[in-house]
XYZ file of C-alpha atoms in Angstrom:
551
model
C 83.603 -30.995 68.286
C 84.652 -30.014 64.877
C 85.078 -26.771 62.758
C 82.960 -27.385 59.709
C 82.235 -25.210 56.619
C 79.070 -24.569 55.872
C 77.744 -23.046 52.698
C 75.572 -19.614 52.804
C 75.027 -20.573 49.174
C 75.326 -17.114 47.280
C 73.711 -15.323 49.895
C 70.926 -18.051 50.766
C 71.625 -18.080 54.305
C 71.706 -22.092 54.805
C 73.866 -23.375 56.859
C 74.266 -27.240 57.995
C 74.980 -28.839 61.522
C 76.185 -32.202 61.509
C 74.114 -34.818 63.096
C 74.368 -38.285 62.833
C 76.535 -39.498 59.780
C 75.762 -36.379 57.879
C 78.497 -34.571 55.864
C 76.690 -31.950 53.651
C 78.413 -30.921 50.475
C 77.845 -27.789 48.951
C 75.605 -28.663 45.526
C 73.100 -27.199 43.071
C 70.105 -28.029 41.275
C 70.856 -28.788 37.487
C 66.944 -29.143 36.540
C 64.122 -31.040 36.518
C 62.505 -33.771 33.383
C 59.510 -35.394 33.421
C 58.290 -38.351 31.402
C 54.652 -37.641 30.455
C 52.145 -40.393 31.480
C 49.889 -39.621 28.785
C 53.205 -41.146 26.254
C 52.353 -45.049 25.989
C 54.774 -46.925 24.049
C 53.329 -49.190 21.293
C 54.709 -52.293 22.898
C 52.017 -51.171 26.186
C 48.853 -50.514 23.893
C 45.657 -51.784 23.558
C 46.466 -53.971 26.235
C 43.772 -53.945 29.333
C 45.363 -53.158 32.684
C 44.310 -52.131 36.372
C 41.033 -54.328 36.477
C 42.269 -55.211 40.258
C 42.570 -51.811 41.388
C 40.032 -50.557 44.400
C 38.048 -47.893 43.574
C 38.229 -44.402 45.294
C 40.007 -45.979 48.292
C 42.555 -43.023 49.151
C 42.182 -39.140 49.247
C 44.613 -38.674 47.024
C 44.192 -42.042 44.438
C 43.203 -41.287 40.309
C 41.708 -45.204 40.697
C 38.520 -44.217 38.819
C 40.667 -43.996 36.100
C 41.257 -47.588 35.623
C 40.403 -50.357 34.237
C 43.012 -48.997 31.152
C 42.557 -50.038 27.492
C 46.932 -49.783 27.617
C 49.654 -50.697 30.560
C 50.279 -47.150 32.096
C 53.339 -45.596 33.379
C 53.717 -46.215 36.628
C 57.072 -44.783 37.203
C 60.562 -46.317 37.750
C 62.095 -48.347 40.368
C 65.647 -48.158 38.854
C 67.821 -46.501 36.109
C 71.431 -47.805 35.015
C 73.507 -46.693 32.385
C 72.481 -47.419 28.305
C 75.439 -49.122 26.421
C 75.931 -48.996 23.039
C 76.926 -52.482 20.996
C 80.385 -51.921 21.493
C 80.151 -51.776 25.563
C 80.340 -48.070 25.619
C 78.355 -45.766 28.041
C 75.918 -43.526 25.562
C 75.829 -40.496 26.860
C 72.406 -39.319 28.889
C 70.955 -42.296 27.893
C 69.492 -45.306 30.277
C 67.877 -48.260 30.872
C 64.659 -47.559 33.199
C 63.319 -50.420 35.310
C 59.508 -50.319 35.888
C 57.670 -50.714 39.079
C 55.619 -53.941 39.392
C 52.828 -51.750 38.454
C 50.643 -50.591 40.741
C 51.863 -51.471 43.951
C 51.512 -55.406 45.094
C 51.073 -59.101 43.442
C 47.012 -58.567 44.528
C 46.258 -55.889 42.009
C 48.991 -55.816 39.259
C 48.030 -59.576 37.670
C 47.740 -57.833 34.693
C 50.687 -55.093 34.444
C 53.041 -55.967 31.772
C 56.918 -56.029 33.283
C 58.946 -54.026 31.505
C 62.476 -51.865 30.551
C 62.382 -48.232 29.078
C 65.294 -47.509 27.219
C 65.265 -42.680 27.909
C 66.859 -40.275 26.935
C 67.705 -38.117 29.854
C 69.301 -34.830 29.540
C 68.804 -31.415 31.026
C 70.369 -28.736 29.696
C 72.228 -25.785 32.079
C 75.005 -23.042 31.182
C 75.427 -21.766 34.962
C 73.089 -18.574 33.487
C 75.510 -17.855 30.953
C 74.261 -14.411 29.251
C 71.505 -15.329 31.429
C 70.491 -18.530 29.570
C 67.519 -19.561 31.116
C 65.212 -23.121 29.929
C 62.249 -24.564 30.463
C 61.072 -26.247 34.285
C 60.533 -29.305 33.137
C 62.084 -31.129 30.122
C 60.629 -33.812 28.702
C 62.452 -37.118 29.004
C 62.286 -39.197 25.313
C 61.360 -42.829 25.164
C 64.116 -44.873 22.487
C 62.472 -48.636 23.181
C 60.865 -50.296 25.445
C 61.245 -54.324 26.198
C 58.247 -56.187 27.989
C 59.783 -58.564 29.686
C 59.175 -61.831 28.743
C 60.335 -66.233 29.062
C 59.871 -67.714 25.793
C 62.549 -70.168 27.032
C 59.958 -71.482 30.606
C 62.898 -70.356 32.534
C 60.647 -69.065 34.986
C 59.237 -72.124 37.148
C 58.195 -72.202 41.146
C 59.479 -75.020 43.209
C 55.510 -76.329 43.614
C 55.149 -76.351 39.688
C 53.986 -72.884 39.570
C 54.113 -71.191 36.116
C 53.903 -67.575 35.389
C 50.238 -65.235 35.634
C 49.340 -65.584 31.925
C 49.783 -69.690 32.016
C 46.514 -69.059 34.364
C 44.717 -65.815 33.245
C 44.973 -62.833 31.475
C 41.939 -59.901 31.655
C 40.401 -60.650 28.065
C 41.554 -60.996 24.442
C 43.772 -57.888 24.468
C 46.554 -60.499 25.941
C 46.528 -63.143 23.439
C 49.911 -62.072 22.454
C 51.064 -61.336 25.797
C 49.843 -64.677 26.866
C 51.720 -66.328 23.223
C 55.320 -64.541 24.545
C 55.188 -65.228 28.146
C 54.915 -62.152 29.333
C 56.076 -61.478 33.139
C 53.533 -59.025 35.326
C 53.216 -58.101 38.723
C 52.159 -60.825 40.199
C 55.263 -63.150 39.069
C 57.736 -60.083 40.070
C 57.614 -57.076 41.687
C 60.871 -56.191 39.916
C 63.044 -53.274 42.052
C 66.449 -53.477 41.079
C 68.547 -53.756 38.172
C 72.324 -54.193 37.264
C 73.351 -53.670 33.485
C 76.523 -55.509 31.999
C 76.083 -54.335 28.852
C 73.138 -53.915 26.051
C 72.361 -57.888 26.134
C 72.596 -58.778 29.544
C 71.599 -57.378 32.875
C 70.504 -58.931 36.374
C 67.119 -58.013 37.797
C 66.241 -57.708 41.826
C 62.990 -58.810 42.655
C 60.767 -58.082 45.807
C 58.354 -60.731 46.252
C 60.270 -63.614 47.298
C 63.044 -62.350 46.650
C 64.845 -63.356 44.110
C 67.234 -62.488 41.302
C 67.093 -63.566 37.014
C 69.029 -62.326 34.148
C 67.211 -60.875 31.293
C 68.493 -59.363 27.556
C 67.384 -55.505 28.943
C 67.240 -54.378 25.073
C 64.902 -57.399 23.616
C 63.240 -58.236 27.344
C 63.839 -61.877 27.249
C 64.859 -63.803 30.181
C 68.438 -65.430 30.591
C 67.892 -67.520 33.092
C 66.029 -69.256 35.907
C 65.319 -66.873 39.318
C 67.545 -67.682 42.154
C 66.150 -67.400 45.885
C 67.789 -65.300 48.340
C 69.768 -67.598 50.918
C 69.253 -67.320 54.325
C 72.265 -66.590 57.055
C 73.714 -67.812 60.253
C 74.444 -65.306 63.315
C 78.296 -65.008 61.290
C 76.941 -64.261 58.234
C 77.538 -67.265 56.279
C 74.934 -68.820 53.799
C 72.086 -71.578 55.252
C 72.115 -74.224 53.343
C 68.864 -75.000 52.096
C 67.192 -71.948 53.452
C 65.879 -69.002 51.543
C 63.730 -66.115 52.533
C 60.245 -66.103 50.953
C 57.476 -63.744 51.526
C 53.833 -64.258 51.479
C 53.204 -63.087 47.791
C 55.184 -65.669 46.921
C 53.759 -68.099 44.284
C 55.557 -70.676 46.004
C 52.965 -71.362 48.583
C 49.520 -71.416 46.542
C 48.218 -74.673 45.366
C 48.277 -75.230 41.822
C 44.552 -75.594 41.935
C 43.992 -71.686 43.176
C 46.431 -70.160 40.833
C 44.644 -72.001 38.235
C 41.324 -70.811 39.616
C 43.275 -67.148 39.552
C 42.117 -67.096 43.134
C 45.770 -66.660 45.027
C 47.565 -63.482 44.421
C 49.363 -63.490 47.997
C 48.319 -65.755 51.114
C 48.268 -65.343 54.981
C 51.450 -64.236 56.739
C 50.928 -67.440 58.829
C 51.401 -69.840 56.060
C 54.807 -68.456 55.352
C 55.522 -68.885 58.977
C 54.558 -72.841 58.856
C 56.580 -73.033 55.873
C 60.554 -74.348 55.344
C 61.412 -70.629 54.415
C 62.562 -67.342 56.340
C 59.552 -64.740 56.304
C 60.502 -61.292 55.265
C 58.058 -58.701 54.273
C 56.296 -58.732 50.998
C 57.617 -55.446 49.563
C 61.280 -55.450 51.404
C 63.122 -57.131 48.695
C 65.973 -55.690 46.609
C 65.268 -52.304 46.430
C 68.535 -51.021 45.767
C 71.104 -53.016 43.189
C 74.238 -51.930 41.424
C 76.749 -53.090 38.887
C 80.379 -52.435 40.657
C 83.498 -51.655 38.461
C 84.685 -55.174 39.106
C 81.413 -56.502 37.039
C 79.983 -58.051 40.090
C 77.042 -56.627 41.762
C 76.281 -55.124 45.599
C 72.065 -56.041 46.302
C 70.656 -54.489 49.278
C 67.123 -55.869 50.782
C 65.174 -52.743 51.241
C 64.016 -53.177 54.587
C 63.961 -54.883 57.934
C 60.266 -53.681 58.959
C 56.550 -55.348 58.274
C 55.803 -58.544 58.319
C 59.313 -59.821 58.219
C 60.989 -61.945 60.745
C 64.703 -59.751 60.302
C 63.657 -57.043 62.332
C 65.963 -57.465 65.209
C 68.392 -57.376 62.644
C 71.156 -54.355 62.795
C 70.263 -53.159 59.380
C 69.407 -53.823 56.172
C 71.210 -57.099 54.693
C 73.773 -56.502 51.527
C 74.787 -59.322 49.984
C 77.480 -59.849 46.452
C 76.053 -61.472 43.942
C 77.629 -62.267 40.461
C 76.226 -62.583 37.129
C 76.087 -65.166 35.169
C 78.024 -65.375 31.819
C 75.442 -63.577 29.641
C 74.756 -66.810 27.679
C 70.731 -68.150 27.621
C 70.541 -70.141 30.853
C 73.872 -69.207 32.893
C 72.431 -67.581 36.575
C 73.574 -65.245 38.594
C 74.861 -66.592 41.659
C 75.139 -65.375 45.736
C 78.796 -65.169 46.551
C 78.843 -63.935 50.136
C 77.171 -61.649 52.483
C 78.779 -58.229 52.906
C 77.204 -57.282 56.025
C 74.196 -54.919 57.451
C 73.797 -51.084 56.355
C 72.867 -49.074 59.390
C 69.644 -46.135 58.407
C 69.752 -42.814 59.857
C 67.138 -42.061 62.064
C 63.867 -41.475 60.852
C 64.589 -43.534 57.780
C 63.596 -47.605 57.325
C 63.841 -47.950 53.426
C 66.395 -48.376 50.900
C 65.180 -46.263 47.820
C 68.433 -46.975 45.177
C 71.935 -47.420 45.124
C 74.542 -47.079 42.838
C 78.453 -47.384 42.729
C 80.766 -44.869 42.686
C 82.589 -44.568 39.457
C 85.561 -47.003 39.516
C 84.733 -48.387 42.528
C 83.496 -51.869 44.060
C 84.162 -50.466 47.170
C 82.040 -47.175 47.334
C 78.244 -46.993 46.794
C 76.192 -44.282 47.144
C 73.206 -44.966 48.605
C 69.244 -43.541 48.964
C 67.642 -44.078 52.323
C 64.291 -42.711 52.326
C 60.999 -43.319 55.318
C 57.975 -43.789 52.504
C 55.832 -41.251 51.092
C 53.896 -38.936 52.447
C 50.563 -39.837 54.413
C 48.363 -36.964 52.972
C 48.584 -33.232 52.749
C 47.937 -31.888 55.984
C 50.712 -31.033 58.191
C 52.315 -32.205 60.192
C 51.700 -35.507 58.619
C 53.420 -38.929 59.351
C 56.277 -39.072 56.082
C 58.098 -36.613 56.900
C 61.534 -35.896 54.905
C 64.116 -38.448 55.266
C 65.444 -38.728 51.752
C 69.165 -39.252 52.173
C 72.059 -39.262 50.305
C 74.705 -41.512 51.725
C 78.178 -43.061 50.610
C 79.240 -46.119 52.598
C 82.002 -48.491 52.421
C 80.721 -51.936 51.456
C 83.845 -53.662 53.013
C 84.219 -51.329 56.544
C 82.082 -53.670 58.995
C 81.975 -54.253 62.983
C 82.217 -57.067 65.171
C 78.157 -57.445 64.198
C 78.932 -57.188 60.952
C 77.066 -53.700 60.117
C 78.810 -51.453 57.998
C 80.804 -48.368 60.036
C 81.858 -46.135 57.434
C 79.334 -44.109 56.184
C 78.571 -40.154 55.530
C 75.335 -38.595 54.140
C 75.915 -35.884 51.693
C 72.748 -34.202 50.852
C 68.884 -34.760 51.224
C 66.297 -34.493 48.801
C 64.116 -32.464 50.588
C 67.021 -29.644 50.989
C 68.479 -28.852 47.577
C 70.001 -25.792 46.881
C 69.112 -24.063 43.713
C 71.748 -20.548 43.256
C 71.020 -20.698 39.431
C 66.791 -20.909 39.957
C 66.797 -23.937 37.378
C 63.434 -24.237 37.914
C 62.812 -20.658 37.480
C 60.184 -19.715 40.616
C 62.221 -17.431 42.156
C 62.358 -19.756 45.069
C 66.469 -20.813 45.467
C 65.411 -24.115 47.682
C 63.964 -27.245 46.067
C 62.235 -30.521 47.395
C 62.379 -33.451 45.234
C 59.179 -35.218 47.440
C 55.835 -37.197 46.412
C 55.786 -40.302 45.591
C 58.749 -42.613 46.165
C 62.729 -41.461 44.976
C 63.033 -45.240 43.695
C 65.840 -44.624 40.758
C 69.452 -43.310 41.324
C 72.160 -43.696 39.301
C 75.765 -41.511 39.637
C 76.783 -40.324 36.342
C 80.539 -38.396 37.117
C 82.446 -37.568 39.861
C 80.367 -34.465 40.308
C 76.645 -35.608 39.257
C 73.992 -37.737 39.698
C 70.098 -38.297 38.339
C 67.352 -39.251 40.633
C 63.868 -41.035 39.243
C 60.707 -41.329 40.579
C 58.487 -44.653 41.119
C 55.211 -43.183 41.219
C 52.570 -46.440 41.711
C 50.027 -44.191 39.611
C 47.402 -44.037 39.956
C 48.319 -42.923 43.285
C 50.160 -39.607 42.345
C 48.556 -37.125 44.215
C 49.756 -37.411 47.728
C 49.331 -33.226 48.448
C 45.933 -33.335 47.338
C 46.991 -30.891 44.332
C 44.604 -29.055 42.382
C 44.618 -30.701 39.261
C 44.127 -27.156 37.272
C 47.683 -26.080 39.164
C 50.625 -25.085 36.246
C 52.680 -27.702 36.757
C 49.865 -31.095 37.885
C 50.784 -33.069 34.873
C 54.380 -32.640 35.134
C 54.455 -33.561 38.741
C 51.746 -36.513 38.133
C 54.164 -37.497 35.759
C 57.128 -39.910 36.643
C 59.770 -37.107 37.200
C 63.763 -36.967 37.254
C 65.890 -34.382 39.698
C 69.763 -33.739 37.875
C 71.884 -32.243 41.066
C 75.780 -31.495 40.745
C 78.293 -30.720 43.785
C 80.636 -28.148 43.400
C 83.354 -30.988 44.598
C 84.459 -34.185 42.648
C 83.071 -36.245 45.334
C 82.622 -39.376 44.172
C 86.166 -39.647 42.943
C 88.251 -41.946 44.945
C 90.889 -39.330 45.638
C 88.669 -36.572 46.851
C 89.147 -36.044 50.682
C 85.689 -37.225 51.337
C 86.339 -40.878 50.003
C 90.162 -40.567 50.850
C 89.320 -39.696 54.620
C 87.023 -43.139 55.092
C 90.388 -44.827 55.453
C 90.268 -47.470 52.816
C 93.188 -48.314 50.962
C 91.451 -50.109 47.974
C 88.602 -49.203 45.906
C 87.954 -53.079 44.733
C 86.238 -56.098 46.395
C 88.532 -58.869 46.619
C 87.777 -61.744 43.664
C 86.739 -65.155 43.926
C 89.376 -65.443 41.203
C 91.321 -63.511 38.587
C 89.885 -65.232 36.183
C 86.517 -64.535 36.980
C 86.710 -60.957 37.433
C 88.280 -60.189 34.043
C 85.089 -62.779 32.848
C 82.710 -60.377 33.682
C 84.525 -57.213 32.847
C 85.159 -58.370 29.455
C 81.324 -58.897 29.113
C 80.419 -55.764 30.401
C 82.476 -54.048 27.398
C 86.042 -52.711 26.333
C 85.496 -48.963 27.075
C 83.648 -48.092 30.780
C 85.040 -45.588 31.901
C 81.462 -43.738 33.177
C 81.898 -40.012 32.807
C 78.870 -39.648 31.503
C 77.160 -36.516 31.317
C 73.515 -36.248 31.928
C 73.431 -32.432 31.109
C 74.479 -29.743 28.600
C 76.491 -27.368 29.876
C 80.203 -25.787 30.282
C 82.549 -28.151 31.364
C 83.238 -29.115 34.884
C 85.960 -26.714 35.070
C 83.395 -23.887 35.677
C 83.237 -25.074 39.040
C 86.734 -24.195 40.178
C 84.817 -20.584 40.236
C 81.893 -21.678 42.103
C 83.595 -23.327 44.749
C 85.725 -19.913 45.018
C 82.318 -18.032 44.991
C 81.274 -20.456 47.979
C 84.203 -20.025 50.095
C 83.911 -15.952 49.527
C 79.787 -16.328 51.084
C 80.451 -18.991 53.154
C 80.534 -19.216 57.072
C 81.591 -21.445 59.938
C 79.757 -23.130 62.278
C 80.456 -25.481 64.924
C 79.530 -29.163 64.518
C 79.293 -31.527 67.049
């Protein structure tokens, strides 16, 4: 048993028990952005998309909206930070990753890959002489990059080429089809690591693999790389990757030319030389580390995967290539298994703490809701967790590990959404896009797989439908620095260094020089006072506060 303090936030009456790993930190809401659907980029125009979708198959699907005459919005599946030529963070700025489109490799043949360079800033003054702005703010759109392989990096083992080598909808492609562009059914792209400007490492979920791509122009780097397989100790299977059954690798040439395979029976996976793992339980969540390598987390264990009896998710380090056309990334080890809370089964995002390669913070989240009549079958799970990458057991899953917040559970004192209502619940859709700005803050996206938006069954004539249809962003703050290495929280999980150890010297300073000269990450992803308000908040928290025991 343990004496815990527990935050009646400004009279709210909340209070937190502990229960499994949890560790609640007293936090507010700093606002809410959207990114309007009805905004297309001119890079995603006149460009036919969603001719695969079903019609009318779900209660709360917009399908009889598509075919489109452009490549809609379909949310975000990861955010990193926007670097300017000289290798410095910009502030509120990122690089958004898209979703595969609109939900597998059977209906997004003709969804158009891409990276949305935002603008991302909410602003907040703590109510200053009662300040007050609007719900929603709308997040701006400074480029977008269609991902594309002008170089025919992109090649299957069984001589596969990419969708448009085989078919595109109709004419509106021609110069989709001229650049090589990448869609859905090549990748169902889910993670992303930025270096800097020119050079980032994608995660994808249908075999899985990992490329490099230029995240500014959208051109790919480099050749994909399979995921390796392991042994009961962890180490690497020569030879042996996992695979899934959307993978291109097992259609015959002859079908994908016929444009008649966009995934194939679990059961041909099975017969094949590769590990089965489920079709969408690839690298969900993926994160640059201070040391320039990266920390890639499969998203699942469930489905029609052969890992299930696993202990947890598998992490594994990866390192990027040099940044130069045709240098890979490359697997350097496997880190070990990360253990979900209960209820949960999916990674959602990750991202490092600042100045760490030790630290990530991590969403865990149970899928989206089934419907809008309670009780339903998603319930909340949406967890915020920090766990040591390094900190494993005898089974190699990783120990150390505290959940600070949920998303369904935020605390809003200043009403920054301004309904009079001091609780907020970041749900619908999936919380696919995380990325920790400061030692205080952090910004949370949305993948929404529109047209499927409307999991509540929400009158479309409500306020606030667009906004929420929209892909969204949620800006929360903690009162503590938490996510700086000397803060008692990180302090307390007993680690004594806040670096993985290096392959080499050499190669560490490689990729830190290519990542730029200044990253120092406090970037702010708000307007408002500076941090040293909250010296009198946390004062304000202890006055209101109470105790309560936790087991």
């Amino acid at each position: 048993m343990k004496l815990q303090l527990a935050a009646s936030f400004l009279g709210l009456g909340t209070t937190y028990v502990a229960a499994q790993n949890q560790d609640r930190q007293p936090h507010y809401l700093v606002g809410l952005l959207n990114y309007p659907n009805s905004f297309i980029p001119d890079e995603l125009k006149n460009h036919t998309s969603g001719t695969s979708i079903p019609k009318g198959n779900a209660m709360w699907s917009q399908s009889d909206k598509a075919p489109f005459s452009y490549v809609p919005g379909v949310g975000f599946s990861d955010m990193e930070f926007y670097y300017d030529d000289e290798g410095n963070t910009v502030n509120g700025e990122f690089f958004c990753l898209t979703d595969n489109g609109f939900g597998s490799s059977d209906n997004s043949a003709d969804y158009a890959l891409n990276i949305q360079h935002l603008k991302i800033q909410k602003p907040f003054t703590f109510r200053h002489a009662e300040t007050t702005f609007e719900k929603y703010t709308e997040a701006k759109n400074l480029g977008t990059a269609v991902l594309k392989d002008p170089d025919g990096y992109i090649k299957w083992e069984n001589g596969a080429d990419i969708q448009v080598a085989y078919s595109v909808p109709d004419e509106t492609w021609a110069d989709y089809k001229a650049a090589r562009v990448l869609t859905g059914r090549d990748f169902d792209v889910e993670g992303l690591a930025v270096i800097n400007n020119r050079c980032a490492v994608v995660g994808d979920e249908l075999m899985p693999a990992i490329f490099m791509v230029n995240p500014t122009t959208g051109v790919v780097l480099s050749k994909f790389v399979r995921t390796p397989d392991i042994d009961s100790n962890g180490n690497f299977i020569a030879g042996k990757y996992l695979s899934t059954r959307s993978d291109k690798v097992h259609c015959s040439i002859a079908d994908l030319e016929a444009n008649t395979c966009s995934s194939v029976a679990s059961e041909v996976v099975d017969a094949s030389e590769y590990r089965k793992h489920d079709k969408s339980g690839g690298y969900e969540g993926f994160s640059i580390l201070d040391d320039g390598t990266i920390a890639a987390f499969l998203e699942k264990k469930s489905g029609d995967s052969t890992l299930s009896d696993e202990p947890g998710v598998r992490v594994y380090h990866v390192k990027p290539g040099d940044c130069t056309s045709g240098s890979a990334p490359t697997f350097e080890k496997f880190l070990g298994f990360y253990p979900f809370e209960i209820g949960a089964g999916n990674i959602a995002d990750v991202s490092a703490v600042p100045g760490s390669s030790r630290f990530v913070a991590v969403i865990e989240r149970n899928g989206f809701p089934n419907g809008h009549m309670w009780p339903g079958a998603g319930n909340p799970a949406n967890n915020l967790c920090i766990v040591d990458l390094l900190d494993v057991d005898e089974n190699m899953v990783m120990k150390n590990k505290k959940c600070i917040l949920n998303y369904h559970d935020i605390d809003d004192p200043w009403d920054a959404d301004g309904n009079g209502i001091f609780k907020y619940g970041h749900t619908q859709v999936t919380n696919e896009a995380l990325v920790i700005v400061d030692d205080y803050c952090f910004v949370a996206g949305t993948d929404t797989n529109y047209p499927w938006t409307n999991q509540f069954g929400i009158d479309v004539s409500a306020q606030y439908y667009q906004e929420v249809d929209d892909a969204r962003f949620m800006v929360v703050c903690f009162v503590e620095p938490i996510f700086n290495s000397e803060h008692p929280l990180l302090k307390n999980f007993g680690a004594k260094s806040t670096q993985l150890p290096a392959t080499s010297e050499a190669e560490v300073d490689e990729t830190a020089i290519a990542r730029g000269a200044d990253d120092s990450r406090a970037l702010m992803a708000y307007d408002s006072t500076t941090h040293s308000t909250l010296a009198f908040i946390g004062g304000l928290i202890l006055a209101v506060g109470g105790f309560v025991l936790a087991a």
